[in-house]
Amino acid sequence: MSLRVAVQMDPILGINIDTDTSFLMMMEAQSRGHKLWFYTPDKLSQEDGRVFARAQPVEVFADKGAHARLGETVMLDMKDDIDVVLMRQDPPFDMAYITATHFLEKVHPHTLVVNNPAEVRNAPEKLFVTDFPGVQPPTLITSDHEAIYDFRARHGDIVLKPLYGGGGSGVARLLADDPNLDALLELHAMIGREQVIAQKFVPAVSKGDKRVLLVDGEPVGAINRVPASGQVRSNLRVGGRAEAVELTARDLELCKIIAPELKRRGLLFVGIDVIGEYLTEINVTSPTGAQQLKRFTGVNAAEVLWNRIEDIRANGG
C-alpha cells in the first residue's frame, strides 16, 4: 500500500541527518514506497473550511549536504490529496503552533495526522504529565513569584524552566540560597506571560535523563542522555551525550501507567523523559531520539511507527 505523506517540519535543508528523527521517519516511509511532500508550518492555510499546504515533493538520501531533493511547489488539499501528515516542527508551543493544530484538526482522521492535532494541543509536554499523580517529582506551575519562593523554601534546590519551551532552552538549576531567582523570574516575564515550572531538583540527573520512545502506547526502547560535566541540562542539542541504556522495571511501569491515555488520545509517537524513578515530561509535539536508539540498539522506532500507521490506514483509520 503506497501512501501520500506530507511532512510538516522545520526547513529540511538545515537538519542534521545523523540525529534528526523526522529524517529517519522520511527515509523509512520512502523505503516502503510512500510518496513524500515537505512544507513548513507557515505554508499551511485555511480557506472556506478547507485546509491547504504549499508543499514540495521531496526525495531523501543518506548523503550529508545532499540529503533532500525538492521538486516544484504545488498546492495540496490536505483532505483530498494526502493520506498521512507527520506534524514534526519543533516547539516553541506558541499561538502559531496552536493555530496549526486547529487547521490540521479539520482534516483528521480522514487524513491521519501523527500525532492527533487536537490532543497535541490539549497535552503540552510539561502539563500532560501532571494528569498522572505520583509519577513526578514535586512540581509547581505558576506565575506567582511568592508561590515559587515558598516552593523553594520547602524543597531546597529546584529547577526552573519555561512551561512551553523545548530542547532544554531556559532551564536552570537554583540552589536553596541562590540569589538569582528574582532575576530569572524577571527574564521569564520579559519573554512572555506564560507560567513557569519549578521542580524539586533530582540528583539522579547527573547519571542521565532517559528518553523512552513509545509507539501507540508501547515502549520501543530507550537512550540515556547524560549532561556535560557541571551541567543540569541533558538535552542533546545543548551538549548532552547519548548512550545506550536498558529499560528498567520502573520505566515499564511508567509506560503502563500512561499507555491507555496515549492510545485514547491518538498520540502514536511519544517520547517520555525519566530521571531516576520520576517521569518528568511526556513529549508529544516532535519527539526525538530515534536515530540514537537505532544506532545503539538496532531498534528502528520509525519502522515500528510506520507499521502502525499502515495498519491504521489499511483498516480505514
Tab-separated table of N, CA, C and O in Angstrom, residues 8 17 30 74 98 126-127 149 151 198 229 283 298 300 314:
chain	number	residue	atom	x	y	z
A	8	GLN	N	5.175	18.111	7.880
A	8	GLN	CA	5.203	19.494	8.347
A	8	GLN	C	6.338	19.613	9.352
A	8	GLN	O	6.281	19.047	10.431
A	17	ILE	N	21.237	15.129	9.463
A	17	ILE	CA	20.651	13.828	9.120
A	17	ILE	C	21.143	12.706	10.024
A	17	ILE	O	20.553	11.621	10.040
A	30	GLN	N	9.924	6.398	2.671
A	30	GLN	CA	10.359	6.309	1.270
A	30	GLN	C	10.750	4.884	0.905
A	30	GLN	O	10.446	4.408	-0.192
A	74	VAL	N	3.702	22.796	-5.111
A	74	VAL	CA	2.322	22.546	-5.509
A	74	VAL	C	1.409	22.904	-4.343
A	74	VAL	O	1.853	22.996	-3.198
A	98	ILE	N	-0.312	26.373	17.930
A	98	ILE	CA	-1.687	26.021	18.270
A	98	ILE	C	-2.612	26.199	17.066
A	98	ILE	O	-3.484	25.361	16.795
A	126	LYS	N	4.750	19.494	29.463
A	126	LYS	CA	5.006	19.647	30.891
A	126	LYS	C	3.722	19.724	31.711
A	126	LYS	O	3.765	19.655	32.939
A	127	LEU	N	2.587	19.874	31.036
A	127	LEU	CA	1.298	19.856	31.724
A	127	LEU	C	0.656	18.471	31.691
A	127	LEU	O	0.057	18.022	32.671
A	149	TYR	N	8.874	31.159	45.641
A	149	TYR	CA	9.770	31.279	46.790
A	149	TYR	C	9.360	30.315	47.902
A	149	TYR	O	10.205	29.694	48.556
A	151	PHE	N	7.815	27.483	47.465
A	151	PHE	CA	8.141	26.135	46.980
A	151	PHE	C	9.625	25.842	47.217
A	151	PHE	O	9.981	24.761	47.702
A	198	ALA	N	8.487	25.188	38.460
A	198	ALA	CA	9.510	24.972	39.486
A	198	ALA	C	9.396	23.514	39.908
A	198	ALA	O	8.303	23.029	40.215
A	229	SER	N	29.713	17.750	32.000
A	229	SER	CA	30.215	17.951	33.358
A	229	SER	C	29.813	19.325	33.889
A	229	SER	O	30.016	20.347	33.229
A	283	ASN	N	6.555	13.969	25.884
A	283	ASN	CA	6.755	14.773	24.678
A	283	ASN	C	5.888	14.262	23.537
A	283	ASN	O	6.042	13.121	23.095
A	298	GLY	N	19.988	-0.921	17.402
A	298	GLY	CA	19.472	-1.530	16.176
A	298	GLY	C	17.967	-1.459	16.063
A	298	GLY	O	17.399	-1.828	15.029
A	300	ASN	N	14.600	0.211	15.296
A	300	ASN	CA	14.188	1.315	14.439
A	300	ASN	C	12.760	1.721	14.811
A	300	ASN	O	11.789	1.095	14.385
A	314	ALA	N	-4.903	0.804	6.577
A	314	ALA	CA	-5.462	-0.377	5.937
A	314	ALA	C	-6.818	-0.757	6.516
A	314	ALA	O	-7.653	-1.362	5.832
